[in-house]
Amino acid sequence: MHHLGADAIERAWQILDQIPGRATGAYSHSQGIKGLRDTIAAGIEARDGFPADPNDIFLTDGASPAVHMMMQLLIRSEKDGILCPIPQYPLYSASIALHGGTLVPYYLDEATGWGLEVSELKKQLADTKSKGITPRAVVVINPGNPTGQVLAEDNQRGIVEFCKQEGLILLADEVYQENVYVPEKKFHSFKKVARSMGYGEKDISIVSFQSVSKGYYGECGKRGGYMEVTGFGPEIREQIYKVASVNLCSNISGQILASLVMSPPKVGDESYESYYAEKDGILSSLMRRAKTLEDAFNNLEGVTCNKAEGAMYLFPCIRLPEKAIKAAEAAKTAPDNFYCRRLLNATGIVFVPGSGFGQVPGTWHFRCTILPQEDKIPAVVSRLTEFHKSFMEEFRN
């Protein structure tokens, strides 16, 4: 029997006391249990050093429904545009399509480690307006999925400034906030960056998404997450609440988990040592796996891979031989998909082709997670290396 710390038992009672009637099987307030939102707000405050309001928090079944909710509210017709990074996590393209809007791509610069240039945002914005599309919001995924970059704080300030000047809502996908692997980079929430620039509720609208599915916890089947909604007036807040109410509430165990993620054991708590050891063990293992895979990719002929600064993915670029591209055409599939299919059949390794995320036309990529158990990574590397050699030989021009 695993020994439960006194602090863990204490926390369980605390949570039960926050639930009306102590009934985890009943509906909650549509934004989520108030006591849990208090805990999350306190966690955000501790993280950022700026106040957070529990009434700004909407608990959802993972971050995805929160994204759908915002798209539903923002998009009136195909004349409304949402700026999204390319490559992007396909949740965004799907959600924009489902709600009848237009995806406005802005390209991350692979040459600068998937940098986000404000000049690129401005260029795409002007281009969009000239086509008669009204830009409504900018999606920023930080740390990046599928690209794994972590934005520098001054870069974030530029993005905040851009959104403020253009009157755009900033949709900040911050679900990988605990996954940062390079000492020279730190995660900064966009809300913290905006507040530190002196911008308040009246100046800029920001929606931040967080989830229990990533980080060092990875409880993706529990469906827990939230959005923190700031800088919207009371009438708009009323509409967001109305949309949340349509779904009654998010699942209660996911809500509880979200409160735990944002308020883990503290120094001095009985469980702190074991919690910290486990957290640190997971994150440092992910860091080693990222490095091993990154080096392996850079050693393959025709493959280049940026550093994984954060998140859980690498997004290497592959220059495919002309013969492979022709073979893919003959098989009626995209060249990167052709490569990934062949890899899967030969090795059992699953990569997602770059065409699923978007990429600069004429370039080919794939997304590789850093998630296989650490002891399996050497086998992954050797199988991949062997497959790649024979693939390149087979299709050599």
Short mmCIF file of C-alpha atoms in Angstrom, two decimals:
data_model
loop_
_atom_site.label_atom_id
_atom_site.label_comp_id
_atom_site.label_asym_id
_atom_site.label_seq_id
_atom_site.Cartn_x
_atom_site.Cartn_y
_atom_site.Cartn_z
CA MET A 1 0.00 0.00 0.00
CA HIS A 2 1.45 3.37 -1.06
CA HIS A 3 1.78 5.72 1.91
CA LEU A 4 -0.29 8.86 1.47
CA GLY A 5 1.23 11.98 3.02
CA ALA A 6 -0.79 13.88 5.60
CA ASP A 7 -0.80 16.81 3.13
CA ALA A 8 -2.39 14.63 0.44
CA ILE A 9 -5.18 13.50 2.77
CA GLU A 10 -5.63 17.08 3.97
CA ARG A 11 -5.91 18.25 0.33
CA ALA A 12 -8.52 15.58 -0.46
CA TRP A 13 -10.69 16.81 2.42
CA GLN A 14 -10.15 20.41 1.36
CA ILE A 15 -11.35 19.61 -2.17
CA LEU A 16 -14.37 17.65 -0.91
CA ASP A 17 -15.29 20.58 1.33
CA GLN A 18 -15.26 22.89 -1.73
CA ILE A 19 -17.79 20.73 -3.57
CA PRO A 20 -21.43 21.44 -2.66
CA GLY A 21 -22.77 18.38 -0.82
CA ARG A 22 -19.33 16.74 -1.30
CA ALA A 23 -20.85 15.12 -4.39
CA THR A 24 -18.27 14.53 -7.14
CA GLY A 25 -21.05 12.98 -9.22
CA ALA A 26 -23.17 16.14 -9.50
CA TYR A 27 -23.08 19.02 -11.99
CA SER A 28 -21.01 22.02 -10.94
CA HIS A 29 -21.19 25.72 -11.75
CA SER A 30 -20.75 26.04 -15.54
CA GLN A 31 -17.32 27.66 -15.15
CA GLY A 32 -16.22 24.95 -12.73
CA ILE A 33 -16.30 24.53 -8.95
CA LYS A 34 -15.66 27.92 -7.35
CA GLY A 35 -13.17 26.64 -4.73
CA LEU A 36 -11.11 24.95 -7.44
CA ARG A 37 -11.08 28.16 -9.48
CA ASP A 38 -9.83 30.00 -6.38
CA THR A 39 -6.96 27.51 -6.13
CA ILE A 40 -6.12 27.89 -9.84
CA ALA A 41 -6.24 31.70 -9.65
CA ALA A 42 -3.85 31.58 -6.69
CA GLY A 43 -1.56 29.29 -8.71
CA ILE A 44 -1.57 31.70 -11.68
CA GLU A 45 -0.82 34.57 -9.30
CA ALA A 46 2.11 32.66 -7.78
CA ARG A 47 3.43 31.86 -11.28
CA ASP A 48 3.12 35.37 -12.75
CA GLY A 49 3.33 37.77 -9.82
CA PHE A 50 0.16 39.53 -11.01
CA PRO A 51 -3.35 39.08 -9.64
CA ALA A 52 -5.74 36.54 -11.18
CA ASP A 53 -9.52 36.46 -10.72
CA PRO A 54 -11.30 33.09 -10.24
CA ASN A 55 -14.24 34.53 -12.21
CA ASP A 56 -11.96 34.80 -15.26
CA ILE A 57 -11.42 31.04 -15.22
CA PHE A 58 -13.52 28.58 -17.21
CA LEU A 59 -12.75 24.92 -16.52
CA THR A 60 -13.10 22.72 -19.61
CA ASP A 61 -12.63 19.07 -20.66
CA GLY A 62 -9.00 19.61 -21.69
CA ALA A 63 -7.93 22.81 -23.46
CA SER A 64 -9.59 21.83 -26.77
CA PRO A 65 -13.23 22.68 -25.86
CA ALA A 66 -12.01 26.08 -24.62
CA VAL A 67 -10.47 26.72 -28.05
CA HIS A 68 -13.71 25.63 -29.76
CA MET A 69 -15.69 27.94 -27.46
CA MET A 70 -13.56 30.94 -28.40
CA MET A 71 -13.73 30.15 -32.13
CA GLN A 72 -17.51 29.83 -31.89
CA LEU A 73 -17.68 33.26 -30.27
CA LEU A 74 -15.18 34.97 -32.57
CA ILE A 75 -16.20 33.71 -36.00
CA ARG A 76 -19.30 35.21 -37.63
CA SER A 77 -18.65 34.14 -41.23
CA GLU A 78 -15.90 33.14 -43.64
CA LYS A 79 -15.10 36.86 -43.78
CA ASP A 80 -13.60 36.55 -40.28
CA GLY A 81 -9.96 35.53 -40.08
CA ILE A 82 -7.89 33.96 -37.29
CA LEU A 83 -4.11 34.31 -37.57
CA CYS A 84 -2.40 30.98 -36.88
CA PRO A 85 1.22 29.90 -36.89
CA ILE A 86 2.32 27.56 -39.66
CA PRO A 87 3.21 24.85 -38.79
CA GLN A 88 0.26 24.65 -36.34
CA TYR A 89 -1.43 22.05 -34.17
CA PRO A 90 -4.36 20.89 -36.39
CA LEU A 91 -6.90 21.59 -33.64
CA TYR A 92 -6.80 25.21 -34.85
CA SER A 93 -7.33 24.60 -38.57
CA ALA A 94 -10.11 22.12 -37.72
CA SER A 95 -11.85 24.43 -35.25
CA ILE A 96 -11.71 27.42 -37.61
CA ALA A 97 -13.10 25.28 -40.45
CA LEU A 98 -15.86 23.81 -38.26
CA HIS A 99 -16.98 27.27 -37.20
CA GLY A 100 -16.91 28.59 -40.77
CA GLY A 101 -14.02 31.06 -40.49
CA THR A 102 -10.83 31.65 -42.45
CA LEU A 103 -7.41 30.58 -41.28
CA VAL A 104 -4.85 33.30 -41.92
CA PRO A 105 -1.39 31.70 -41.89
CA TYR A 106 1.72 33.39 -40.54
CA TYR A 107 4.92 31.42 -41.08
CA LEU A 108 7.40 30.60 -38.33
CA ASP A 109 10.99 31.01 -39.50
CA GLU A 110 12.73 27.65 -39.44
CA ALA A 111 16.14 29.27 -40.05
CA THR A 112 15.92 31.14 -36.74
CA GLY A 113 14.76 28.15 -34.68
CA TRP A 114 11.08 28.59 -35.63
CA GLY A 115 11.13 32.30 -34.76
CA LEU A 116 7.94 34.35 -34.76
CA GLU A 117 8.61 37.66 -36.50
CA VAL A 118 6.21 40.53 -35.80
CA SER A 119 7.00 41.80 -39.33
CA GLU A 120 5.52 38.54 -40.67
CA LEU A 121 2.36 39.11 -38.59
CA LYS A 122 2.05 42.63 -40.00
CA LYS A 123 2.56 41.43 -43.56
CA GLN A 124 -0.11 38.71 -43.26
CA LEU A 125 -2.49 41.14 -41.57
CA ALA A 126 -2.22 43.68 -44.41
CA ASP A 127 -2.63 40.88 -46.95
CA THR A 128 -5.76 39.61 -45.16
CA LYS A 129 -7.40 43.02 -44.99
CA SER A 130 -6.74 43.57 -48.70
CA LYS A 131 -8.75 40.40 -49.39
CA GLY A 132 -11.71 41.80 -47.44
CA ILE A 133 -11.24 39.49 -44.47
CA THR A 134 -11.60 40.91 -40.95
CA PRO A 135 -8.85 39.65 -38.65
CA ARG A 136 -10.30 38.78 -35.23
CA ALA A 137 -7.57 37.06 -33.23
CA VAL A 138 -4.00 35.77 -33.21
CA VAL A 139 -3.18 32.26 -32.03
CA VAL A 140 0.27 31.85 -30.47
CA ILE A 141 1.41 28.40 -29.32
CA ASN A 142 4.17 28.80 -26.73
CA PRO A 143 6.06 26.51 -26.22
CA GLY A 144 5.41 25.49 -29.81
CA ASN A 145 3.53 22.47 -31.16
CA PRO A 146 4.75 20.89 -33.46
CA THR A 147 7.88 23.05 -33.50
CA GLY A 148 9.08 22.98 -29.88
CA GLN A 149 10.39 26.55 -29.68
CA VAL A 150 10.09 28.76 -26.59
CA LEU A 151 9.49 32.46 -27.22
CA ALA A 152 11.88 35.02 -25.74
CA GLU A 153 10.23 37.64 -23.53
CA ASP A 154 11.09 40.61 -25.77
CA ASN A 155 9.54 38.73 -28.71
CA GLN A 156 6.39 38.27 -26.63
CA ARG A 157 6.31 41.99 -25.85
CA GLY A 158 6.34 42.70 -29.59
CA ILE A 159 3.41 40.32 -30.11
CA VAL A 160 1.43 41.91 -27.25
CA GLU A 161 2.11 45.38 -28.70
CA PHE A 162 0.97 44.20 -32.16
CA CYS A 163 -2.31 42.76 -30.78
CA LYS A 164 -2.97 45.91 -28.76
CA GLN A 165 -2.35 48.24 -31.73
CA GLU A 166 -4.46 46.17 -34.12
CA GLY A 167 -7.24 45.46 -31.60
CA LEU A 168 -6.78 41.70 -31.98
CA ILE A 169 -7.58 39.12 -29.32
CA LEU A 170 -4.53 37.10 -28.28
CA LEU A 171 -5.29 33.38 -28.00
CA ALA A 172 -2.33 32.04 -26.03
CA ASP A 173 -1.95 28.25 -26.15
CA GLU A 174 0.26 27.75 -23.09
CA VAL A 175 -0.37 24.06 -22.43
CA TYR A 176 3.36 23.20 -22.60
CA GLN A 177 4.34 25.82 -19.99
CA GLU A 178 6.05 23.23 -17.77
CA ASN A 179 7.98 21.75 -20.71
CA VAL A 180 11.06 23.95 -21.16
CA TYR A 181 14.39 22.18 -21.64
CA VAL A 182 17.00 24.87 -22.23
CA PRO A 183 18.52 26.86 -19.36
CA GLU A 184 18.65 30.09 -21.41
CA LYS A 185 14.87 30.14 -21.93
CA LYS A 186 12.02 30.46 -19.44
CA PHE A 187 8.26 30.28 -19.90
CA HIS A 188 6.51 33.63 -19.54
CA SER A 189 2.73 33.75 -19.79
CA PHE A 190 1.40 36.36 -22.23
CA LYS A 191 -0.78 37.82 -19.48
CA LYS A 192 2.27 38.36 -17.29
CA VAL A 193 4.14 39.97 -20.21
CA ALA A 194 1.18 42.29 -20.93
CA ARG A 195 0.80 43.25 -17.26
CA SER A 196 4.53 43.89 -16.91
CA MET A 197 4.23 46.31 -19.87
CA GLY A 198 1.61 48.19 -17.87
CA TYR A 199 -1.34 46.94 -19.94
CA GLY A 200 -4.48 46.08 -17.99
CA GLU A 201 -8.02 44.82 -18.64
CA LYS A 202 -8.90 47.89 -20.72
CA ASP A 203 -5.89 47.61 -23.03
CA ILE A 204 -5.79 44.08 -24.39
CA SER A 205 -7.92 40.92 -24.53
CA ILE A 206 -6.02 37.71 -23.78
CA VAL A 207 -7.28 34.15 -23.48
CA SER A 208 -4.76 31.71 -22.00
CA PHE A 209 -5.24 27.94 -22.34
CA GLN A 210 -3.83 25.38 -19.92
CA SER A 211 -4.31 21.61 -19.69
CA VAL A 212 -3.61 18.60 -17.47
CA SER A 213 -2.59 16.63 -20.57
CA LYS A 214 1.00 17.85 -20.94
CA GLY A 215 3.74 19.08 -18.58
CA TYR A 216 5.22 16.35 -16.36
CA TYR A 217 1.75 15.03 -15.43
CA GLY A 218 0.43 14.02 -18.90
CA GLU A 219 -3.04 12.99 -17.68
CA CYS A 220 -4.48 13.37 -21.18
CA GLY A 221 -7.35 10.90 -20.76
CA LYS A 222 -8.73 12.71 -17.72
CA ARG A 223 -9.81 15.69 -19.87
CA GLY A 224 -8.95 18.56 -17.55
CA GLY A 225 -8.05 22.10 -18.54
CA TYR A 226 -9.13 25.72 -18.37
CA MET A 227 -9.02 29.05 -20.08
CA GLU A 228 -8.34 32.33 -18.31
CA VAL A 229 -10.25 35.10 -20.05
CA THR A 230 -9.08 38.70 -19.46
CA GLY A 231 -9.80 42.07 -21.06
CA PHE A 232 -13.41 41.45 -22.12
CA GLY A 233 -16.30 43.68 -21.01
CA PRO A 234 -19.25 42.34 -18.96
CA GLU A 235 -21.57 41.90 -21.96
CA ILE A 236 -19.05 39.69 -23.79
CA ARG A 237 -18.30 37.79 -20.57
CA GLU A 238 -22.02 37.10 -20.34
CA GLN A 239 -21.91 35.50 -23.80
CA ILE A 240 -18.84 33.39 -22.96
CA TYR A 241 -20.65 32.17 -19.83
CA LYS A 242 -23.75 31.40 -21.90
CA VAL A 243 -21.72 29.25 -24.31
CA ALA A 244 -20.12 27.46 -21.34
CA SER A 245 -23.57 26.82 -19.88
CA VAL A 246 -24.70 24.96 -23.01
CA ASN A 247 -22.34 22.14 -21.96
CA LEU A 248 -23.52 22.34 -18.32
CA CYS A 249 -20.03 21.81 -16.86
CA SER A 250 -16.76 20.03 -17.50
CA ASN A 251 -16.09 16.68 -15.80
CA ILE A 252 -15.38 16.92 -12.09
CA SER A 253 -12.26 14.73 -11.85
CA GLY A 254 -10.70 16.81 -14.65
CA GLN A 255 -11.58 19.97 -12.71
CA ILE A 256 -9.95 18.59 -9.55
CA LEU A 257 -6.83 17.59 -11.48
CA ALA A 258 -6.55 21.08 -13.01
CA SER A 259 -6.54 22.55 -9.49
CA LEU A 260 -3.80 20.11 -8.44
CA VAL A 261 -1.66 20.90 -11.47
CA MET A 262 -1.80 24.62 -10.67
CA SER A 263 -1.18 24.07 -6.96
CA PRO A 264 1.27 21.20 -6.44
CA PRO A 265 2.90 20.33 -3.06
CA LYS A 266 4.95 23.16 -1.59
CA VAL A 267 8.32 23.16 0.16
CA GLY A 268 7.75 21.84 3.66
CA ASP A 269 4.78 19.64 2.72
CA GLU A 270 5.23 15.95 3.51
CA SER A 271 4.80 14.94 -0.14
CA TYR A 272 7.08 17.65 -1.51
CA GLU A 273 10.30 15.60 -1.71
CA SER A 274 8.73 12.66 -3.55
CA TYR A 275 6.68 14.98 -5.77
CA TYR A 276 9.71 17.04 -6.73
CA ALA A 277 11.88 13.97 -7.36
CA GLU A 278 9.26 12.53 -9.70
CA LYS A 279 8.64 15.81 -11.52
CA ASP A 280 12.34 16.46 -11.96
CA GLY A 281 12.92 12.86 -13.05
CA ILE A 282 10.29 13.11 -15.78
CA LEU A 283 11.37 16.52 -17.09
CA SER A 284 15.09 15.73 -17.13
CA SER A 285 14.37 12.45 -18.90
CA LEU A 286 12.32 14.32 -21.55
CA MET A 287 15.22 16.74 -21.93
CA ARG A 288 17.70 13.89 -22.55
CA ARG A 289 15.34 12.18 -25.00
CA ALA A 290 14.87 15.43 -26.93
CA LYS A 291 18.64 15.88 -27.24
CA THR A 292 19.27 12.26 -28.30
CA LEU A 293 16.61 12.41 -31.01
CA GLU A 294 17.69 15.86 -32.20
CA ASP A 295 21.28 14.62 -32.65
CA ALA A 296 20.04 11.47 -34.40
CA PHE A 297 18.03 13.52 -36.92
CA ASN A 298 20.93 15.86 -37.62
CA ASN A 299 23.08 12.81 -38.40
CA LEU A 300 20.71 11.58 -41.13
CA GLU A 301 21.50 12.41 -44.74
CA GLY A 302 19.35 15.32 -45.97
CA VAL A 303 17.73 15.93 -42.57
CA THR A 304 18.11 19.04 -40.41
CA CYS A 305 16.49 19.53 -37.04
CA ASN A 306 16.14 22.60 -34.83
CA LYS A 307 16.76 22.38 -31.10
CA ALA A 308 13.81 21.25 -28.99
CA GLU A 309 13.63 24.11 -26.51
CA GLY A 310 10.31 22.94 -25.11
CA ALA A 311 7.04 21.02 -25.56
CA MET A 312 7.25 17.34 -26.57
CA TYR A 313 8.16 17.31 -30.24
CA LEU A 314 10.83 17.68 -32.87
CA PHE A 315 9.89 18.87 -36.34
CA PRO A 316 12.82 17.98 -38.61
CA CYS A 317 13.08 19.07 -42.22
CA ILE A 318 13.82 16.36 -44.79
CA ARG A 319 15.10 16.94 -48.31
CA LEU A 320 13.66 14.02 -50.25
CA PRO A 321 15.29 12.74 -53.45
CA GLU A 322 13.45 13.56 -56.69
CA LYS A 323 12.78 9.84 -57.24
CA ALA A 324 11.02 9.57 -53.86
CA ILE A 325 8.86 12.59 -54.72
CA LYS A 326 7.92 10.94 -58.04
CA ALA A 327 7.15 7.67 -56.27
CA ALA A 328 4.88 9.56 -53.84
CA GLU A 329 3.07 11.20 -56.77
CA ALA A 330 2.57 7.78 -58.34
CA ALA A 331 1.15 6.55 -55.01
CA LYS A 332 -1.12 9.63 -54.97
CA THR A 333 0.19 10.88 -51.63
CA ALA A 334 2.32 13.73 -50.27
CA PRO A 335 6.07 13.00 -50.22
CA ASP A 336 6.38 13.40 -46.43
CA ASN A 337 3.38 11.10 -45.96
CA PHE A 338 5.02 8.58 -48.31
CA TYR A 339 8.19 8.62 -46.17
CA CYS A 340 6.26 8.29 -42.89
CA ARG A 341 4.15 5.40 -44.25
CA ARG A 342 7.27 3.56 -45.38
CA LEU A 343 8.92 4.19 -42.01
CA LEU A 344 5.87 2.87 -40.13
CA ASN A 345 5.68 -0.29 -42.23
CA ALA A 346 9.41 -0.97 -41.97
CA THR A 347 10.00 -0.13 -38.29
CA GLY A 348 6.72 0.36 -36.41
CA ILE A 349 7.78 3.96 -35.67
CA VAL A 350 5.02 6.56 -36.07
CA PHE A 351 5.89 10.06 -37.27
CA VAL A 352 3.21 12.54 -38.33
CA PRO A 353 3.89 14.06 -41.77
CA GLY A 354 4.46 17.82 -41.84
CA SER A 355 1.61 18.23 -44.31
CA GLY A 356 -0.75 17.66 -41.35
CA PHE A 357 0.55 20.84 -39.68
CA GLY A 358 1.32 23.06 -42.66
CA GLN A 359 4.80 23.93 -43.94
CA VAL A 360 6.45 26.28 -46.40
CA PRO A 361 5.40 24.96 -49.85
CA GLY A 362 8.05 22.71 -51.37
CA THR A 363 9.56 21.79 -47.99
CA TRP A 364 8.90 18.49 -46.22
CA HIS A 365 8.90 17.74 -42.50
CA PHE A 366 7.60 15.28 -39.96
CA ARG A 367 6.75 15.55 -36.27
CA CYS A 368 8.39 13.14 -33.89
CA THR A 369 7.38 13.02 -30.22
CA ILE A 370 10.01 12.67 -27.50
CA LEU A 371 7.62 10.43 -25.55
CA PRO A 372 8.78 6.81 -25.99
CA GLN A 373 10.23 5.43 -22.74
CA GLU A 374 13.83 6.50 -22.41
CA ASP A 375 15.20 2.94 -22.59
CA LYS A 376 13.46 2.47 -25.97
CA ILE A 377 15.06 5.56 -27.55
CA PRO A 378 18.33 3.87 -28.66
CA ALA A 379 16.29 1.21 -30.53
CA VAL A 380 14.17 3.93 -32.14
CA VAL A 381 17.33 5.73 -33.26
CA SER A 382 18.98 2.62 -34.70
CA ARG A 383 15.83 1.48 -36.55
CA LEU A 384 15.25 4.97 -37.90
CA THR A 385 18.88 5.34 -39.02
CA GLU A 386 18.86 1.98 -40.77
CA PHE A 387 15.53 2.69 -42.49
CA HIS A 388 16.64 6.14 -43.61
CA LYS A 389 19.87 4.80 -45.16
CA SER A 390 18.04 2.17 -47.18
CA PHE A 391 15.30 4.65 -48.18
CA MET A 392 17.87 7.14 -49.48
CA GLU A 393 19.73 4.37 -51.33
CA GLU A 394 16.54 3.09 -52.93
CA PHE A 395 15.54 6.54 -54.22
CA ARG A 396 18.95 7.98 -54.98
CA ASN A 397 18.82 10.09 -58.16
#
